[in-house]
Short mmCIF file of C-alpha atoms and ligand atoms in Angstrom, two decimals:
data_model
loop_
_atom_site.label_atom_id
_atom_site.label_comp_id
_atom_site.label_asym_id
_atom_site.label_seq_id
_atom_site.Cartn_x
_atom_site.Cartn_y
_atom_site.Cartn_z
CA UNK A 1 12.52 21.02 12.80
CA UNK A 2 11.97 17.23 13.65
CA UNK A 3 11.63 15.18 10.56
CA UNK A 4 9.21 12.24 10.46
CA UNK A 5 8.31 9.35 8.26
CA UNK A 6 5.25 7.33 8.96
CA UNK A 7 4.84 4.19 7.87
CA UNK A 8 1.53 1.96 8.36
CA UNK A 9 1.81 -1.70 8.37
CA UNK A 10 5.11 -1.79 9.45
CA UNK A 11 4.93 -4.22 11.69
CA UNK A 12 5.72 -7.50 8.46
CA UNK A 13 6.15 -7.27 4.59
CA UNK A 14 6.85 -4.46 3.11
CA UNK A 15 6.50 -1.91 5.84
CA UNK A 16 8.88 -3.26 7.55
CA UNK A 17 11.30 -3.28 4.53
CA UNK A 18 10.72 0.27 4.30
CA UNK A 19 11.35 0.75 7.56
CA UNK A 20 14.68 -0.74 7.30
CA UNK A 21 15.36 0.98 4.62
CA UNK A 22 14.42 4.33 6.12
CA UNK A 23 16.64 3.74 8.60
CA UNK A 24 19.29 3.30 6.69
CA UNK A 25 19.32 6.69 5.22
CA UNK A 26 17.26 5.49 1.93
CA UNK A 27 15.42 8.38 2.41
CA UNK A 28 17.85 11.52 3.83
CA UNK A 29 17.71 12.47 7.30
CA UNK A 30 14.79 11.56 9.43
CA UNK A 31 14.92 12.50 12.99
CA UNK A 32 12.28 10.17 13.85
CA UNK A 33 10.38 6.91 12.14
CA UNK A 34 6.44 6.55 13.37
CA UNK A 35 5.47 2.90 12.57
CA UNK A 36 1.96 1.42 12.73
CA UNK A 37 0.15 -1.86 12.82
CA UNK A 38 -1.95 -3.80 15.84
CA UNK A 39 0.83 -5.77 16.78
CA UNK A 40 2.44 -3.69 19.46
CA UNK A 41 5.15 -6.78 20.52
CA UNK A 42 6.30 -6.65 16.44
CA UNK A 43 6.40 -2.95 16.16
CA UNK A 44 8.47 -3.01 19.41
CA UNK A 45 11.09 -5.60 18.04
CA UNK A 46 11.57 -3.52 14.92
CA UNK A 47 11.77 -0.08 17.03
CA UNK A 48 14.38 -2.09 18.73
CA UNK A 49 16.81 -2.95 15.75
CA UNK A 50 16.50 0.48 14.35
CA UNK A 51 19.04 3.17 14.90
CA UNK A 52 16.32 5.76 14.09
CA UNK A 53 14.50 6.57 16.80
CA UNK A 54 10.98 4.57 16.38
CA UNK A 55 7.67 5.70 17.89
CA UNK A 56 5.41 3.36 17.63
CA UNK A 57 1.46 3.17 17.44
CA UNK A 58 -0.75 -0.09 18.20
CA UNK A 59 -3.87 0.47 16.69
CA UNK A 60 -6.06 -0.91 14.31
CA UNK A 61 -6.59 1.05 11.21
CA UNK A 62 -9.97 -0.21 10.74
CA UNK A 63 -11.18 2.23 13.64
CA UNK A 64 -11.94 5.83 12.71
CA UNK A 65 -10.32 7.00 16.43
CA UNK A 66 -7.19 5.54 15.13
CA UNK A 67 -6.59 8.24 13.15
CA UNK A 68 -7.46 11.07 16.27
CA UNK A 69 -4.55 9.50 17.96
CA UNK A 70 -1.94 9.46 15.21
CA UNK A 71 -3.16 12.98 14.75
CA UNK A 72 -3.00 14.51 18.39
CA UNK A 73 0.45 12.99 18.29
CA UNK A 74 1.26 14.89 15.42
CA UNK A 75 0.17 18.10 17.18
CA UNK A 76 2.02 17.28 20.27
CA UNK A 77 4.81 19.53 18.96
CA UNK A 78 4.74 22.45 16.57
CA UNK A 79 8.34 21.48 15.27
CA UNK A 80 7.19 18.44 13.83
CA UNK A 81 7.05 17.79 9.73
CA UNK A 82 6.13 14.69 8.09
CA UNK A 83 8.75 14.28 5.14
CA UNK A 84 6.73 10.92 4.37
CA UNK A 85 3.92 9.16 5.08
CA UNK A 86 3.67 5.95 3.87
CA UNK A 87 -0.08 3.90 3.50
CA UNK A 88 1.05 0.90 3.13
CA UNK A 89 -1.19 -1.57 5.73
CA UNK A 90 -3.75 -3.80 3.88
CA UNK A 91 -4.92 -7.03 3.76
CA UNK A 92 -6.60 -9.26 0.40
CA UNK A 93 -9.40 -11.71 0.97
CA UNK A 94 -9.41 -13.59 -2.34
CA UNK A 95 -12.89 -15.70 -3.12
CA UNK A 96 -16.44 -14.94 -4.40
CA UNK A 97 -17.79 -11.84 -2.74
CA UNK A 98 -20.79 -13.46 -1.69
CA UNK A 99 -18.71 -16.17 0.27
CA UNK A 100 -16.52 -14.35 2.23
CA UNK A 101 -16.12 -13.91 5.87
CA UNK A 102 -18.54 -11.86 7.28
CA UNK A 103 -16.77 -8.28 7.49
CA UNK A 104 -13.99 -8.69 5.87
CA UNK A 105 -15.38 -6.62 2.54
CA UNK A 106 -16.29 -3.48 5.35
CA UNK A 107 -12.76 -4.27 6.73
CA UNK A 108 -10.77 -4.33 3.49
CA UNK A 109 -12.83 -0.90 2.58
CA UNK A 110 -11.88 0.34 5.48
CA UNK A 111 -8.03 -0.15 5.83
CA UNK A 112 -7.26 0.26 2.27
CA UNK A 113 -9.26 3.09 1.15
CA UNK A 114 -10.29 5.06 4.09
CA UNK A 115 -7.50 4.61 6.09
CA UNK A 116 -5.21 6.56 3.34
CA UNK A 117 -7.54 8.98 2.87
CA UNK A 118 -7.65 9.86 6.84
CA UNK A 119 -4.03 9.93 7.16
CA UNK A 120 -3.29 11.93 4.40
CA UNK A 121 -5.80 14.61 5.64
CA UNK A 122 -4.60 14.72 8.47
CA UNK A 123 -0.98 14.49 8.17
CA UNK A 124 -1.11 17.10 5.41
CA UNK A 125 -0.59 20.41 7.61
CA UNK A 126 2.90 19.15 8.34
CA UNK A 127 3.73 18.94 5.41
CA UNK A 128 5.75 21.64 3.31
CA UNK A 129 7.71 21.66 0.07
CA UNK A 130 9.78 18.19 -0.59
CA UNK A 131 7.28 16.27 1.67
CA UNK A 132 5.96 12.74 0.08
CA UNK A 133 3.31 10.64 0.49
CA UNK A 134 3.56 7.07 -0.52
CA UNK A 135 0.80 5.01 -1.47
CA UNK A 136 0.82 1.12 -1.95
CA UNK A 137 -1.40 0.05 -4.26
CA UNK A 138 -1.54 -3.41 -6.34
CA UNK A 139 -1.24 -4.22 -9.45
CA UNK A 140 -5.00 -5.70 -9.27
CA UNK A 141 -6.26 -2.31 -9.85
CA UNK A 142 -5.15 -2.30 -12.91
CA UNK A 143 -8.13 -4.29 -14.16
CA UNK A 144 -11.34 -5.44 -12.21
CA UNK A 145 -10.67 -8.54 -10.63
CA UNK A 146 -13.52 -11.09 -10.23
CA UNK A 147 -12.24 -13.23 -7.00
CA UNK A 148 -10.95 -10.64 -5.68
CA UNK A 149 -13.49 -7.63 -6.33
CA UNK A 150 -13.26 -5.41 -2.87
CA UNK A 151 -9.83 -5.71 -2.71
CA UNK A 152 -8.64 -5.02 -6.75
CA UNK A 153 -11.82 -1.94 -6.64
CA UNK A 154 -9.72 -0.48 -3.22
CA UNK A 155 -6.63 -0.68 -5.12
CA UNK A 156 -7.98 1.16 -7.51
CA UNK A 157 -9.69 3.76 -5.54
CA UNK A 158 -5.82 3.79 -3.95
CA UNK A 159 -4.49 4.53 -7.59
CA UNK A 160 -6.66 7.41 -8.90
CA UNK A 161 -6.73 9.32 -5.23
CA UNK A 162 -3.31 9.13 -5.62
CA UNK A 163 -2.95 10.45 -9.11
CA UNK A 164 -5.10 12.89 -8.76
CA UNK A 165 -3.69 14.40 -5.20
CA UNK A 166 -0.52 14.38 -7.09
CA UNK A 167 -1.48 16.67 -9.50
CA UNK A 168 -3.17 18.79 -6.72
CA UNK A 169 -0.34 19.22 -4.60
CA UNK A 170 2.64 19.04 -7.03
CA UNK A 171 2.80 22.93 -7.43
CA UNK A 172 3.68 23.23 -3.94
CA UNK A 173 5.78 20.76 -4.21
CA UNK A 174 4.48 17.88 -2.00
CA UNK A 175 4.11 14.52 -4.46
CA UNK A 176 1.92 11.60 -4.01
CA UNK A 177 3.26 8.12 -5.59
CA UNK A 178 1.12 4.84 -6.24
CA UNK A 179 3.29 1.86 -5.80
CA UNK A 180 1.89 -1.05 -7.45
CA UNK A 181 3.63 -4.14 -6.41
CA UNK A 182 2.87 -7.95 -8.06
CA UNK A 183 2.84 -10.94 -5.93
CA UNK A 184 5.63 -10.72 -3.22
CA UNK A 185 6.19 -13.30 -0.80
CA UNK A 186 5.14 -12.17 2.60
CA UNK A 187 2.44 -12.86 5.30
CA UNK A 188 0.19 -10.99 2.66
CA UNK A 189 -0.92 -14.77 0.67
CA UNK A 190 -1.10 -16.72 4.58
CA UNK A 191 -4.07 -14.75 5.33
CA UNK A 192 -5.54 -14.28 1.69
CA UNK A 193 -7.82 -17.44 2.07
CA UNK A 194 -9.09 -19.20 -1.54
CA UNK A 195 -5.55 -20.83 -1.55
CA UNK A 196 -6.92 -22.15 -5.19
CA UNK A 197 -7.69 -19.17 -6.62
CA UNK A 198 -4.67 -16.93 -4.60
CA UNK A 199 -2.58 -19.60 -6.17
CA UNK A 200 -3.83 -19.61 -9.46
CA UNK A 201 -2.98 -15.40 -9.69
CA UNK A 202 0.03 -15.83 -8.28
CA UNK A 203 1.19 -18.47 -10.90
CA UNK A 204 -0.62 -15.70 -13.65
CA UNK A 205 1.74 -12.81 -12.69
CA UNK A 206 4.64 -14.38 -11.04
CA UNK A 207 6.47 -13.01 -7.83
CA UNK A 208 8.61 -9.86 -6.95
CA UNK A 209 11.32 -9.43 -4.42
CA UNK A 210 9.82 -7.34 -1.36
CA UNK A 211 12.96 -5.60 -0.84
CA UNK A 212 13.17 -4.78 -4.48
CA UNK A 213 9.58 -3.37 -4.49
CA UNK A 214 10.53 -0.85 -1.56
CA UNK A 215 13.78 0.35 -3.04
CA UNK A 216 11.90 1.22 -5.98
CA UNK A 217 8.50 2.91 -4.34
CA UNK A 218 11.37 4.94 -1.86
CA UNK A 219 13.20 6.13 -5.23
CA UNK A 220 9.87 6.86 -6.72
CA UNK A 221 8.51 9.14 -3.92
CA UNK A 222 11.91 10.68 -3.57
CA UNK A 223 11.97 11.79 -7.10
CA UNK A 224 8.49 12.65 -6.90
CA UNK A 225 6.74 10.22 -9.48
CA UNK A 226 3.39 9.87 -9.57
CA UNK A 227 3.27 6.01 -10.40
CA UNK A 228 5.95 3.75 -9.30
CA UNK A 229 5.00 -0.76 -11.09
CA UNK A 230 8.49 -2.55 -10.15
CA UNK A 231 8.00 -5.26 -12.27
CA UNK A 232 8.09 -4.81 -16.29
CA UNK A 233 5.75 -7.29 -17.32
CA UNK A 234 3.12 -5.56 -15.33
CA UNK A 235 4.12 -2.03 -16.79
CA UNK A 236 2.97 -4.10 -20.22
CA UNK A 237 0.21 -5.57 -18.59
CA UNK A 238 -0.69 -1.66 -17.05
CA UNK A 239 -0.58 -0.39 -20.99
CA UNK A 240 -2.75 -3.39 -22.50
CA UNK A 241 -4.90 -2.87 -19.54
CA UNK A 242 -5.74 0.99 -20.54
CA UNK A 243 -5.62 0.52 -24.50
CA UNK A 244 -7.78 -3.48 -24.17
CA UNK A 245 -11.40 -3.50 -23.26
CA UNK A 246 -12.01 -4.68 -20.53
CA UNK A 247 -13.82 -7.70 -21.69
CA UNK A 248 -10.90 -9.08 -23.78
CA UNK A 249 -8.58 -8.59 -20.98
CA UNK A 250 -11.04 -10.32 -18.85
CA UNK A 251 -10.98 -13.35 -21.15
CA UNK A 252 -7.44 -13.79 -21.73
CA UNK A 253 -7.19 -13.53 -18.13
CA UNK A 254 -9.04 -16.35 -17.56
CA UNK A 255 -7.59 -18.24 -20.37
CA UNK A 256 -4.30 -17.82 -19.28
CA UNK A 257 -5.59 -18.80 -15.23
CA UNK A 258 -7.41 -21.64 -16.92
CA UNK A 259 -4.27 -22.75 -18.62
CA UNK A 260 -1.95 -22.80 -15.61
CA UNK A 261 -4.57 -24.94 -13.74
CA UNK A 262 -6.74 -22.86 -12.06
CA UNK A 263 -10.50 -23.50 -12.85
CA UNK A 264 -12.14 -20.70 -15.15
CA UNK A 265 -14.34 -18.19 -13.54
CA UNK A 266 -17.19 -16.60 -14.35
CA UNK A 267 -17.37 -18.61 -18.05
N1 LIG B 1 2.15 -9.36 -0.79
C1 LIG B 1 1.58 -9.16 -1.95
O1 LIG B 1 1.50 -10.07 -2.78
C2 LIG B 1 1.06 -7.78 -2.32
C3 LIG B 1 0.92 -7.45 -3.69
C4 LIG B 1 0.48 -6.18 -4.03
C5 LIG B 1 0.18 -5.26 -3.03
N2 LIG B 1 0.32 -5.62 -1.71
C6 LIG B 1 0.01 -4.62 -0.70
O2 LIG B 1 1.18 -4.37 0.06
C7 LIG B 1 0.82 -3.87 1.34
C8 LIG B 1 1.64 -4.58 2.41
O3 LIG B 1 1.28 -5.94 2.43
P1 LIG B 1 2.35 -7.09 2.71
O4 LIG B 1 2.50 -7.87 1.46
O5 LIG B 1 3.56 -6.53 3.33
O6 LIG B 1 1.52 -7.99 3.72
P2 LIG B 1 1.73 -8.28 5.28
O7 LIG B 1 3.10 -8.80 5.53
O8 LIG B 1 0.57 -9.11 5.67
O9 LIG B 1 1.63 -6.83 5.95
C9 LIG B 1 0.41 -6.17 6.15
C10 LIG B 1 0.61 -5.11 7.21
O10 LIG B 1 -0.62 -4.42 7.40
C11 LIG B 1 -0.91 -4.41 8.80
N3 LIG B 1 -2.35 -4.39 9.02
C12 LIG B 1 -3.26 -5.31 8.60
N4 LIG B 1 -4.47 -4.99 9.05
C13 LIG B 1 -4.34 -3.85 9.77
C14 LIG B 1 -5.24 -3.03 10.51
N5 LIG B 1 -6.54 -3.33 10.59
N6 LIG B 1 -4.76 -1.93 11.13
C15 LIG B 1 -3.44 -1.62 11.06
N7 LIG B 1 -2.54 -2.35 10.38
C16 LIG B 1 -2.99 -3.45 9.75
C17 LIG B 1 -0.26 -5.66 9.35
O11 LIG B 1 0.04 -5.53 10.72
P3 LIG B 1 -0.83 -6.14 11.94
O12 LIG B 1 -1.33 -7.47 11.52
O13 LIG B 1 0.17 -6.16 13.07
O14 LIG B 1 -1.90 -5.12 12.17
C18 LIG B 1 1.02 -5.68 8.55
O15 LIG B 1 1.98 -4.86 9.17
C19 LIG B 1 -0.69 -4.05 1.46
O16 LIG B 1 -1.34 -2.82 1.21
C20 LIG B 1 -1.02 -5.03 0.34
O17 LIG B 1 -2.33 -4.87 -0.12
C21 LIG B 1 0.75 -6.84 -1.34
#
């Protein structure tokens, strides 16, 4: 049997933390670690400092024959079970929907909904008892998030599928985890646009260590949790977000954005 992980995004951030991590043993033996993102020159340095062997896939997840490629690879062999697949590529545009760049709602859609929902299809037949999937989600889906509505609605989406294809596939064994990360410093915020209003939520909920965030999402999927929030101000935030209506968290949410300097939106 050749045991895989798969890892999308793992070509900066937090992929490639859990990559490194991976290959370190955090998650038992893996025979082999498939990595994906469009930047085949990055994905090649990281194969490269890895002691795991690293197969690695240049394509953009954006593309639906993406996902016919990572899948024809995985019937290339019959041997072959994924012990973890891990969505974790995404990108946030932050700004008023009706301002953004054109495509970049589709695109966010795309990668951080659809994209998860593709590989986990199709990665699911090699898959058997103890197999994970690992999900990164946000803590913006917690609560709707006006300035950054596709992105904090995909997040969501991410968080629910995730749930529920927990409960679906936890009598066999196989468990699904939603890892909802803060703010963590990596190219994530360079390409988030609206540095006003990126920097405005970031001063709101603070920042998390990357590495910390993937030693806690591995040890979540490993023990088979279905939600995995590092930080414990935003397991708080999680509970007033499901007991609060959503208007009154709304409000002191832009109170408390309006207080650390960031103009108030939507008043
Ligand atoms: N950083 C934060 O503050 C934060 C907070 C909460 C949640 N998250 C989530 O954490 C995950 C990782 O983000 P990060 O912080 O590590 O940011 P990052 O350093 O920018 O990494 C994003 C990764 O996604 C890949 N990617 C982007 N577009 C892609 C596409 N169309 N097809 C394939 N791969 C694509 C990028 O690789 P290429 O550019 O080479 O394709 C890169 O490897 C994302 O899902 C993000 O939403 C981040």
């Amino acid at each position: 049997m050749t045991s895989i992980a798969i890892v999308t995004g793992a070509s900066s951030g937090l992929g490639e933390e859990l990559v490194r991590r991976l290959d370190a043993g955090a998650f038992g033996r893996l025979d082999q670690i498939w990595v994906v993102a469009r930047s085949a020159a990055r994905l090649d340095e990281l194969a490269a400092t890895c002691a795991t062997p690293v197969r690695t896939f240049a394509l953009d997840l954006t593309e639906a024959a993406s996902f016919d490629v990572i899948e024809r690879a995985l019937a290339e062999r019959d041997d072959v079970r994924v012990a973890l697949l891990v969505n974790n590529a995404g990108f946030g545009t932050f700004g008023e929907f009706a301002d953004m760049p054109a495509g970049d709602n589709a695109s966010m859609a795309r990668l951080l909904m659809l994209a998860p929902v593709e590989l986990t299809y199709r990665a699911l037949p090699r898959m058997a008892a103890g197999s994970r999937v690992l999900n990164v989600a946000s803590v913006a889906a917690f609560v709707p998030q006006p300035g950054l509505a596709t992105y904090s609605a995909s997040k969501r989406f991410v968080l629910d599928f995730s749930r529920a294809l927990d409960e679906e596939l936890g009598p066999v064994d196989i468990h699904v985890t939603a890892l909802c990360p803060k703010f963590m410093r990596t190219a994530f915020l360079d390409h988030a646009g609206a540095d006003d209003v990126a920097a405005g939520m970031a001063r709101l909920t603070g920042f998390e260590d990357v590495g910390r965030v993937a030693e806690r999402g591995l040890a979540a999927a490993r023990a088979g949790r279905a939600l995995c929030i590092p930080s414990p101000d935003m397991r708080a935030f999680y509970l007033a977000a499901k007991l609060l209506p959503y208007p009154l968290v709304a409000r002191a949410e832009r109170a408390l954005l309006s207080v650390l300097g960031q103009p108030p939106r939507n008043a």
